């Protein structure tokens, strides 16, 4: 079943926003679960997010196999397995970002507590785990290039929105494309702010109760306000229609 054109354009916009906001560079990727086939997802062929057009988007099965074989000039992302494994483990997830957002990396390397320091960043949660590929897979090139590694990462993510990847990056999962882009941008901001605050003195992090209170009062309007702003900055049209309906069952 083809993915509606407006949904594909939304995914192009997500790629461009993440690039424009400095969350991804030539590397990193974002996907959506297929709106009609919950056992499929859609993401670009391997290409820098800033360059992605709708015709670059490819439909994959959860095991990472393309639904239609790719021509030799269209290679898939080597790390697409991250996305399939998260969709497999998390029926509530409709969109996934994997990025190497620069300020986030130091926290995955050091094991330093990484927790919200500002209300806008609350959605990362107060319990951000770090997945270390070496624990179960030894010395690798650190890329998640098969389902076994991706499922291990998804287990570390658990029911959270964010997991760090030691010496590599992060995975951000959520209920909509606009949500995961929002949370990816504010994850980077939290990392920047926390590092700056560390040089000034002891940090007072948001409490679990404050995080819960922020999320309770956060409506889709928050995501829309940010999305419209980021669309303008990225030179992309702002589509006001909600993109995600109820999850359809696998067929
Ligand atoms: Zn990566």
PDB file of C-alpha atoms and ligand atoms in Angstrom:
ATOM      1  CA  UNK A   1       0.000   0.000   0.000  1.00  0.00           C
ATOM      2  CA  UNK A   2       1.566   3.308  -1.050  1.00  0.00           C
ATOM      3  CA  UNK A   3       2.278   5.908   1.596  1.00  0.00           C
ATOM      4  CA  UNK A   4       0.277   9.117   0.989  1.00  0.00           C
ATOM      5  CA  UNK A   5       2.304  11.873  -0.645  1.00  0.00           C
ATOM      6  CA  UNK A   6       1.695  14.326   2.195  1.00  0.00           C
ATOM      7  CA  UNK A   7       3.125  11.833   4.685  1.00  0.00           C
ATOM      8  CA  UNK A   8       6.232  11.434   2.541  1.00  0.00           C
ATOM      9  CA  UNK A   9       6.615  15.219   2.314  1.00  0.00           C
ATOM     10  CA  UNK A  10       6.335  15.372   6.114  1.00  0.00           C
ATOM     11  CA  UNK A  11       9.223  12.920   6.382  1.00  0.00           C
ATOM     12  CA  UNK A  12      11.276  14.998   3.944  1.00  0.00           C
ATOM     13  CA  UNK A  13      10.553  18.032   6.131  1.00  0.00           C
ATOM     14  CA  UNK A  14      11.677  16.156   9.240  1.00  0.00           C
ATOM     15  CA  UNK A  15      14.988  15.332   7.547  1.00  0.00           C
ATOM     16  CA  UNK A  16      15.526  18.934   6.518  1.00  0.00           C
ATOM     17  CA  UNK A  17      14.670  20.306   9.954  1.00  0.00           C
ATOM     18  CA  UNK A  18      17.015  17.922  11.740  1.00  0.00           C
ATOM     19  CA  UNK A  19      19.802  18.947   9.354  1.00  0.00           C
ATOM     20  CA  UNK A  20      19.052  22.645   9.620  1.00  0.00           C
ATOM     21  CA  UNK A  21      18.982  22.535  13.415  1.00  0.00           C
ATOM     22  CA  UNK A  22      22.336  20.731  13.565  1.00  0.00           C
ATOM     23  CA  UNK A  23      21.015  17.450  14.970  1.00  0.00           C
ATOM     24  CA  UNK A  24      22.206  15.444  11.957  1.00  0.00           C
ATOM     25  CA  UNK A  25      24.921  16.286   9.442  1.00  0.00           C
ATOM     26  CA  UNK A  26      25.785  14.005   6.538  1.00  0.00           C
ATOM     27  CA  UNK A  27      24.849  11.138   8.850  1.00  0.00           C
ATOM     28  CA  UNK A  28      21.893  10.223  11.006  1.00  0.00           C
ATOM     29  CA  UNK A  29      18.367   9.327   9.920  1.00  0.00           C
ATOM     30  CA  UNK A  30      14.685   9.553  10.734  1.00  0.00           C
ATOM     31  CA  UNK A  31      11.842   7.154   9.947  1.00  0.00           C
ATOM     32  CA  UNK A  32       8.079   6.808  10.322  1.00  0.00           C
ATOM     33  CA  UNK A  33       6.050   3.679  10.835  1.00  0.00           C
ATOM     34  CA  UNK A  34       3.912   2.995   7.769  1.00  0.00           C
ATOM     35  CA  UNK A  35       0.483   4.560   8.483  1.00  0.00           C
ATOM     36  CA  UNK A  36      -1.392   1.500   7.160  1.00  0.00           C
ATOM     37  CA  UNK A  37       1.118  -1.305   7.745  1.00  0.00           C
ATOM     38  CA  UNK A  38       2.458  -1.329  11.295  1.00  0.00           C
ATOM     39  CA  UNK A  39       5.007  -3.986  10.258  1.00  0.00           C
ATOM     40  CA  UNK A  40       6.605  -1.625   7.744  1.00  0.00           C
ATOM     41  CA  UNK A  41       8.451   1.663   8.092  1.00  0.00           C
ATOM     42  CA  UNK A  42       9.618   4.368   5.732  1.00  0.00           C
ATOM     43  CA  UNK A  43      12.960   6.109   5.613  1.00  0.00           C
ATOM     44  CA  UNK A  44      15.317   7.527   3.011  1.00  0.00           C
ATOM     45  CA  UNK A  45      17.876   5.598   1.048  1.00  0.00           C
ATOM     46  CA  UNK A  46      21.369   6.310   2.405  1.00  0.00           C
ATOM     47  CA  UNK A  47      21.782  10.027   1.800  1.00  0.00           C
ATOM     48  CA  UNK A  48      22.547  13.144   3.850  1.00  0.00           C
ATOM     49  CA  UNK A  49      19.259  14.370   5.369  1.00  0.00           C
ATOM     50  CA  UNK A  50      19.735  17.885   3.963  1.00  0.00           C
ATOM     51  CA  UNK A  51      19.654  16.439   0.417  1.00  0.00           C
ATOM     52  CA  UNK A  52      16.650  14.116   0.770  1.00  0.00           C
ATOM     53  CA  UNK A  53      13.677  14.383  -1.609  1.00  0.00           C
ATOM     54  CA  UNK A  54      10.429  12.387  -1.569  1.00  0.00           C
ATOM     55  CA  UNK A  55      11.705  10.047  -4.299  1.00  0.00           C
ATOM     56  CA  UNK A  56      14.557   8.982  -1.974  1.00  0.00           C
ATOM     57  CA  UNK A  57      12.130   7.445   0.524  1.00  0.00           C
ATOM     58  CA  UNK A  58      11.945   3.660   0.734  1.00  0.00           C
ATOM     59  CA  UNK A  59       9.534   1.274   2.491  1.00  0.00           C
ATOM     60  CA  UNK A  60      11.155  -1.400   4.658  1.00  0.00           C
ATOM     61  CA  UNK A  61       9.982  -4.420   6.582  1.00  0.00           C
ATOM     62  CA  UNK A  62      10.874  -4.537  10.276  1.00  0.00           C
ATOM     63  CA  UNK A  63      13.789  -6.885   9.524  1.00  0.00           C
ATOM     64  CA  UNK A  64      15.364  -4.157   7.371  1.00  0.00           C
ATOM     65  CA  UNK A  65      14.556  -5.688   3.989  1.00  0.00           C
ATOM     66  CA  UNK A  66      13.187  -3.210   1.433  1.00  0.00           C
ATOM     67  CA  UNK A  67       9.661  -4.048   0.258  1.00  0.00           C
ATOM     68  CA  UNK A  68      10.815  -3.429  -3.304  1.00  0.00           C
ATOM     69  CA  UNK A  69      14.450  -4.326  -4.103  1.00  0.00           C
ATOM     70  CA  UNK A  70      16.669  -1.277  -4.416  1.00  0.00           C
ATOM     71  CA  UNK A  71      18.614  -0.553  -7.576  1.00  0.00           C
ATOM     72  CA  UNK A  72      22.417  -0.591  -7.121  1.00  0.00           C
ATOM     73  CA  UNK A  73      22.584   3.216  -7.114  1.00  0.00           C
ATOM     74  CA  UNK A  74      20.170   3.397  -4.137  1.00  0.00           C
ATOM     75  CA  UNK A  75      21.807   1.912  -1.051  1.00  0.00           C
ATOM     76  CA  UNK A  76      19.962   1.607   2.276  1.00  0.00           C
ATOM     77  CA  UNK A  77      21.342   3.049   5.494  1.00  0.00           C
ATOM     78  CA  UNK A  78      23.582   0.443   7.124  1.00  0.00           C
ATOM     79  CA  UNK A  79      21.994   1.272  10.497  1.00  0.00           C
ATOM     80  CA  UNK A  80      18.342   1.029   9.405  1.00  0.00           C
ATOM     81  CA  UNK A  81      18.004  -1.993  11.749  1.00  0.00           C
ATOM     82  CA  UNK A  82      17.775   0.422  14.699  1.00  0.00           C
ATOM     83  CA  UNK A  83      14.420   1.633  13.419  1.00  0.00           C
ATOM     84  CA  UNK A  84      12.917  -1.795  12.724  1.00  0.00           C
ATOM     85  CA  UNK A  85      13.957  -3.139  16.109  1.00  0.00           C
ATOM     86  CA  UNK A  86      12.397  -0.198  17.952  1.00  0.00           C
ATOM     87  CA  UNK A  87       9.116  -0.505  15.997  1.00  0.00           C
ATOM     88  CA  UNK A  88       9.135  -4.243  16.690  1.00  0.00           C
ATOM     89  CA  UNK A  89       9.594  -3.759  20.430  1.00  0.00           C
ATOM     90  CA  UNK A  90       7.373  -0.707  20.842  1.00  0.00           C
ATOM     91  CA  UNK A  91       3.857  -0.757  19.345  1.00  0.00           C
ATOM     92  CA  UNK A  92       3.358   2.791  20.661  1.00  0.00           C
ATOM     93  CA  UNK A  93       6.207   4.207  18.573  1.00  0.00           C
ATOM     94  CA  UNK A  94       5.394   5.842  15.242  1.00  0.00           C
ATOM     95  CA  UNK A  95       8.646   7.655  14.544  1.00  0.00           C
ATOM     96  CA  UNK A  96      12.339   7.159  15.315  1.00  0.00           C
ATOM     97  CA  UNK A  97      15.426   9.369  14.984  1.00  0.00           C
ATOM     98  CA  UNK A  98      18.978   8.106  15.175  1.00  0.00           C
ATOM     99  CA  UNK A  99      21.556  10.871  15.367  1.00  0.00           C
ATOM    100  CA  UNK A 100      25.087  11.744  16.432  1.00  0.00           C
ATOM    101  CA  UNK A 101      24.058  15.104  17.899  1.00  0.00           C
ATOM    102  CA  UNK A 102      27.406  16.539  19.030  1.00  0.00           C
ATOM    103  CA  UNK A 103      26.723  17.788  22.549  1.00  0.00           C
ATOM    104  CA  UNK A 104      25.021  14.523  23.502  1.00  0.00           C
ATOM    105  CA  UNK A 105      28.061  12.337  22.744  1.00  0.00           C
ATOM    106  CA  UNK A 106      30.122  13.275  25.868  1.00  0.00           C
ATOM    107  CA  UNK A 107      27.399  11.954  28.165  1.00  0.00           C
ATOM    108  CA  UNK A 108      27.416   8.539  26.507  1.00  0.00           C
ATOM    109  CA  UNK A 109      31.198   8.374  26.832  1.00  0.00           C
ATOM    110  CA  UNK A 110      31.530   9.357  30.461  1.00  0.00           C
ATOM    111  CA  UNK A 111      28.444   7.923  32.109  1.00  0.00           C
ATOM    112  CA  UNK A 112      27.805  11.339  33.636  1.00  0.00           C
ATOM    113  CA  UNK A 113      24.226  11.765  34.791  1.00  0.00           C
ATOM    114  CA  UNK A 114      22.223  13.184  31.873  1.00  0.00           C
ATOM    115  CA  UNK A 115      18.885  14.555  32.969  1.00  0.00           C
ATOM    116  CA  UNK A 116      16.597  17.526  32.253  1.00  0.00           C
ATOM    117  CA  UNK A 117      17.963  20.883  33.436  1.00  0.00           C
ATOM    118  CA  UNK A 118      15.244  22.976  31.762  1.00  0.00           C
ATOM    119  CA  UNK A 119      11.489  22.584  31.308  1.00  0.00           C
ATOM    120  CA  UNK A 120      11.623  22.450  27.486  1.00  0.00           C
ATOM    121  CA  UNK A 121      13.871  19.399  27.722  1.00  0.00           C
ATOM    122  CA  UNK A 122      11.697  17.434  30.153  1.00  0.00           C
ATOM    123  CA  UNK A 123      10.608  14.799  27.650  1.00  0.00           C
ATOM    124  CA  UNK A 124      14.030  13.114  27.678  1.00  0.00           C
ATOM    125  CA  UNK A 125      13.063  11.835  31.132  1.00  0.00           C
ATOM    126  CA  UNK A 126      15.194  11.525  34.246  1.00  0.00           C
ATOM    127  CA  UNK A 127      16.388   8.024  33.425  1.00  0.00           C
ATOM    128  CA  UNK A 128      18.338   8.082  30.147  1.00  0.00           C
ATOM    129  CA  UNK A 129      20.168   4.775  29.676  1.00  0.00           C
ATOM    130  CA  UNK A 130      23.375   4.271  27.698  1.00  0.00           C
ATOM    131  CA  UNK A 131      23.763   1.269  25.411  1.00  0.00           C
ATOM    132  CA  UNK A 132      27.326   0.038  25.018  1.00  0.00           C
ATOM    133  CA  UNK A 133      27.811  -2.138  21.926  1.00  0.00           C
ATOM    134  CA  UNK A 134      30.939  -3.648  23.476  1.00  0.00           C
ATOM    135  CA  UNK A 135      29.001  -5.279  26.309  1.00  0.00           C
ATOM    136  CA  UNK A 136      27.529  -8.012  24.109  1.00  0.00           C
ATOM    137  CA  UNK A 137      29.268  -7.569  20.766  1.00  0.00           C
ATOM    138  CA  UNK A 138      32.905  -6.865  21.664  1.00  0.00           C
ATOM    139  CA  UNK A 139      35.113  -4.676  19.531  1.00  0.00           C
ATOM    140  CA  UNK A 140      33.086  -3.461  16.553  1.00  0.00           C
ATOM    141  CA  UNK A 141      33.095  -0.360  14.353  1.00  0.00           C
ATOM    142  CA  UNK A 142      30.280   0.774  16.705  1.00  0.00           C
ATOM    143  CA  UNK A 143      27.672   0.812  13.932  1.00  0.00           C
ATOM    144  CA  UNK A 144      24.395  -1.049  14.474  1.00  0.00           C
ATOM    145  CA  UNK A 145      24.471  -3.104  11.294  1.00  0.00           C
ATOM    146  CA  UNK A 146      22.262  -6.075  12.113  1.00  0.00           C
ATOM    147  CA  UNK A 147      19.055  -6.960  13.935  1.00  0.00           C
ATOM    148  CA  UNK A 148      20.812  -8.639  16.863  1.00  0.00           C
ATOM    149  CA  UNK A 149      22.592  -5.406  17.781  1.00  0.00           C
ATOM    150  CA  UNK A 150      19.496  -3.317  17.115  1.00  0.00           C
ATOM    151  CA  UNK A 151      17.295  -5.523  19.315  1.00  0.00           C
ATOM    152  CA  UNK A 152      19.874  -5.277  22.093  1.00  0.00           C
ATOM    153  CA  UNK A 153      19.751  -1.495  21.765  1.00  0.00           C
ATOM    154  CA  UNK A 154      15.928  -1.563  21.784  1.00  0.00           C
ATOM    155  CA  UNK A 155      16.024  -3.587  25.024  1.00  0.00           C
ATOM    156  CA  UNK A 156      18.177  -0.880  26.604  1.00  0.00           C
ATOM    157  CA  UNK A 157      15.758   1.787  25.378  1.00  0.00           C
ATOM    158  CA  UNK A 158      12.899  -0.139  27.010  1.00  0.00           C
ATOM    159  CA  UNK A 159       9.777   1.993  27.298  1.00  0.00           C
ATOM    160  CA  UNK A 160      11.723   5.282  27.338  1.00  0.00           C
ATOM    161  CA  UNK A 161      11.933   8.020  24.707  1.00  0.00           C
ATOM    162  CA  UNK A 162      15.728   8.277  24.575  1.00  0.00           C
ATOM    163  CA  UNK A 163      18.766   6.039  24.826  1.00  0.00           C
ATOM    164  CA  UNK A 164      22.389   7.063  24.362  1.00  0.00           C
ATOM    165  CA  UNK A 165      24.853   4.901  22.449  1.00  0.00           C
ATOM    166  CA  UNK A 166      28.374   4.884  23.856  1.00  0.00           C
ATOM    167  CA  UNK A 167      30.912   6.476  21.499  1.00  0.00           C
ATOM    168  CA  UNK A 168      28.277   6.860  18.805  1.00  0.00           C
ATOM    169  CA  UNK A 169      25.051   8.821  19.308  1.00  0.00           C
ATOM    170  CA  UNK A 170      21.480   8.368  20.438  1.00  0.00           C
ATOM    171  CA  UNK A 171      18.089   6.971  19.496  1.00  0.00           C
ATOM    172  CA  UNK A 172      14.900   8.962  20.057  1.00  0.00           C
ATOM    173  CA  UNK A 173      11.508   7.231  19.793  1.00  0.00           C
ATOM    174  CA  UNK A 174       8.024   8.688  20.036  1.00  0.00           C
ATOM    175  CA  UNK A 175       4.410   8.765  19.021  1.00  0.00           C
ATOM    176  CA  UNK A 176       4.759  11.164  16.090  1.00  0.00           C
ATOM    177  CA  UNK A 177       7.298  12.597  13.720  1.00  0.00           C
ATOM    178  CA  UNK A 178       6.880  16.085  15.146  1.00  0.00           C
ATOM    179  CA  UNK A 179       7.420  14.743  18.655  1.00  0.00           C
ATOM    180  CA  UNK A 180      10.679  12.919  17.878  1.00  0.00           C
ATOM    181  CA  UNK A 181      12.077  15.917  16.008  1.00  0.00           C
ATOM    182  CA  UNK A 182      11.118  18.171  18.930  1.00  0.00           C
ATOM    183  CA  UNK A 183      12.679  15.813  21.448  1.00  0.00           C
ATOM    184  CA  UNK A 184      15.851  15.432  19.373  1.00  0.00           C
ATOM    185  CA  UNK A 185      16.349  19.203  19.155  1.00  0.00           C
ATOM    186  CA  UNK A 186      15.764  19.666  22.868  1.00  0.00           C
ATOM    187  CA  UNK A 187      17.978  16.720  23.779  1.00  0.00           C
ATOM    188  CA  UNK A 188      20.865  18.546  22.124  1.00  0.00           C
ATOM    189  CA  UNK A 189      19.932  21.772  23.938  1.00  0.00           C
ATOM    190  CA  UNK A 190      19.821  19.997  27.297  1.00  0.00           C
ATOM    191  CA  UNK A 191      23.283  18.585  26.668  1.00  0.00           C
ATOM    192  CA  UNK A 192      24.642  22.042  25.829  1.00  0.00           C
ATOM    193  CA  UNK A 193      23.028  23.666  28.854  1.00  0.00           C
ATOM    194  CA  UNK A 194      24.042  20.917  31.262  1.00  0.00           C
ATOM    195  CA  UNK A 195      27.677  21.140  30.173  1.00  0.00           C
ATOM    196  CA  UNK A 196      27.673  24.934  30.555  1.00  0.00           C
ATOM    197  CA  UNK A 197      26.036  24.709  33.971  1.00  0.00           C
ATOM    198  CA  UNK A 198      28.569  22.132  35.120  1.00  0.00           C
ATOM    199  CA  UNK A 199      31.337  24.726  34.825  1.00  0.00           C
ATOM    200  CA  UNK A 200      29.395  27.111  37.057  1.00  0.00           C
ATOM    201  CA  UNK A 201      28.547  24.839  39.948  1.00  0.00           C
ATOM    202  CA  UNK A 202      26.282  22.130  41.240  1.00  0.00           C
ATOM    203  CA  UNK A 203      23.246  21.515  39.055  1.00  0.00           C
ATOM    204  CA  UNK A 204      19.679  21.339  40.283  1.00  0.00           C
ATOM    205  CA  UNK A 205      17.997  18.952  37.851  1.00  0.00           C
ATOM    206  CA  UNK A 206      14.253  18.827  37.284  1.00  0.00           C
ATOM    207  CA  UNK A 207      12.626  16.353  39.658  1.00  0.00           C
ATOM    208  CA  UNK A 208      10.532  13.421  38.505  1.00  0.00           C
ATOM    209  CA  UNK A 209       7.462  15.331  39.656  1.00  0.00           C
ATOM    210  CA  UNK A 210       8.431  18.416  37.654  1.00  0.00           C
ATOM    211  CA  UNK A 211       9.052  16.327  34.549  1.00  0.00           C
ATOM    212  CA  UNK A 212       5.643  14.699  34.970  1.00  0.00           C
ATOM    213  CA  UNK A 213       3.998  18.087  35.451  1.00  0.00           C
ATOM    214  CA  UNK A 214       5.626  19.501  32.308  1.00  0.00           C
ATOM    215  CA  UNK A 215       4.557  16.536  30.195  1.00  0.00           C
ATOM    216  CA  UNK A 216       1.021  16.580  31.605  1.00  0.00           C
ATOM    217  CA  UNK A 217       0.499  20.136  30.422  1.00  0.00           C
ATOM    218  CA  UNK A 218       2.276  19.720  27.074  1.00  0.00           C
ATOM    219  CA  UNK A 219      -0.203  19.612  24.235  1.00  0.00           C
ATOM    220  CA  UNK A 220       0.199  19.073  20.509  1.00  0.00           C
ATOM    221  CA  UNK A 221       0.183  22.872  20.252  1.00  0.00           C
ATOM    222  CA  UNK A 222       3.722  22.848  21.660  1.00  0.00           C
ATOM    223  CA  UNK A 223       4.934  20.588  18.863  1.00  0.00           C
ATOM    224  CA  UNK A 224       3.012  22.559  16.220  1.00  0.00           C
ATOM    225  CA  UNK A 225       4.430  25.892  17.333  1.00  0.00           C
ATOM    226  CA  UNK A 226       7.963  24.508  17.121  1.00  0.00           C
ATOM    227  CA  UNK A 227       7.315  22.652  13.850  1.00  0.00           C
ATOM    228  CA  UNK A 228       6.004  25.785  12.103  1.00  0.00           C
ATOM    229  CA  UNK A 229       9.094  27.713  13.245  1.00  0.00           C
ATOM    230  CA  UNK A 230      11.508  25.003  12.146  1.00  0.00           C
ATOM    231  CA  UNK A 231       9.714  24.619   8.778  1.00  0.00           C
ATOM    232  CA  UNK A 232      10.203  28.339   8.164  1.00  0.00           C
ATOM    233  CA  UNK A 233      13.893  28.135   9.048  1.00  0.00           C
ATOM    234  CA  UNK A 234      14.385  25.083   6.816  1.00  0.00           C
ATOM    235  CA  UNK A 235      12.484  26.606   3.877  1.00  0.00           C
ATOM    236  CA  UNK A 236       9.818  23.903   3.962  1.00  0.00           C
ATOM    237  CA  UNK A 237       6.020  24.369   3.825  1.00  0.00           C
ATOM    238  CA  UNK A 238       4.167  23.992   7.124  1.00  0.00           C
ATOM    239  CA  UNK A 239       1.383  21.422   6.852  1.00  0.00           C
ATOM    240  CA  UNK A 240      -1.127  22.043   9.639  1.00  0.00           C
ATOM    241  CA  UNK A 241      -2.872  18.687   9.274  1.00  0.00           C
ATOM    242  CA  UNK A 242      -1.980  16.034  11.831  1.00  0.00           C
ATOM    243  CA  UNK A 243      -0.038  13.290  10.121  1.00  0.00           C
ATOM    244  CA  UNK A 244      -0.590  10.394  12.478  1.00  0.00           C
ATOM    245  CA  UNK A 245      -3.927   8.668  12.861  1.00  0.00           C
ATOM    246  CA  UNK A 246      -4.627   5.545  14.935  1.00  0.00           C
ATOM    247  CA  UNK A 247      -2.145   2.757  14.399  1.00  0.00           C
ATOM    248  CA  UNK A 248      -3.394   0.204  11.879  1.00  0.00           C
ATOM    249  CA  UNK A 249      -2.810  -3.491  12.568  1.00  0.00           C
ATOM    250  CA  UNK A 250      -0.329  -5.489  10.539  1.00  0.00           C
ATOM    251  CA  UNK A 251      -1.913  -7.202   7.580  1.00  0.00           C
TER     252      UNK A 251
HETATM  253 ZN1  LIG B   1      24.925   6.089  13.771  1.00  0.00          ZN
END
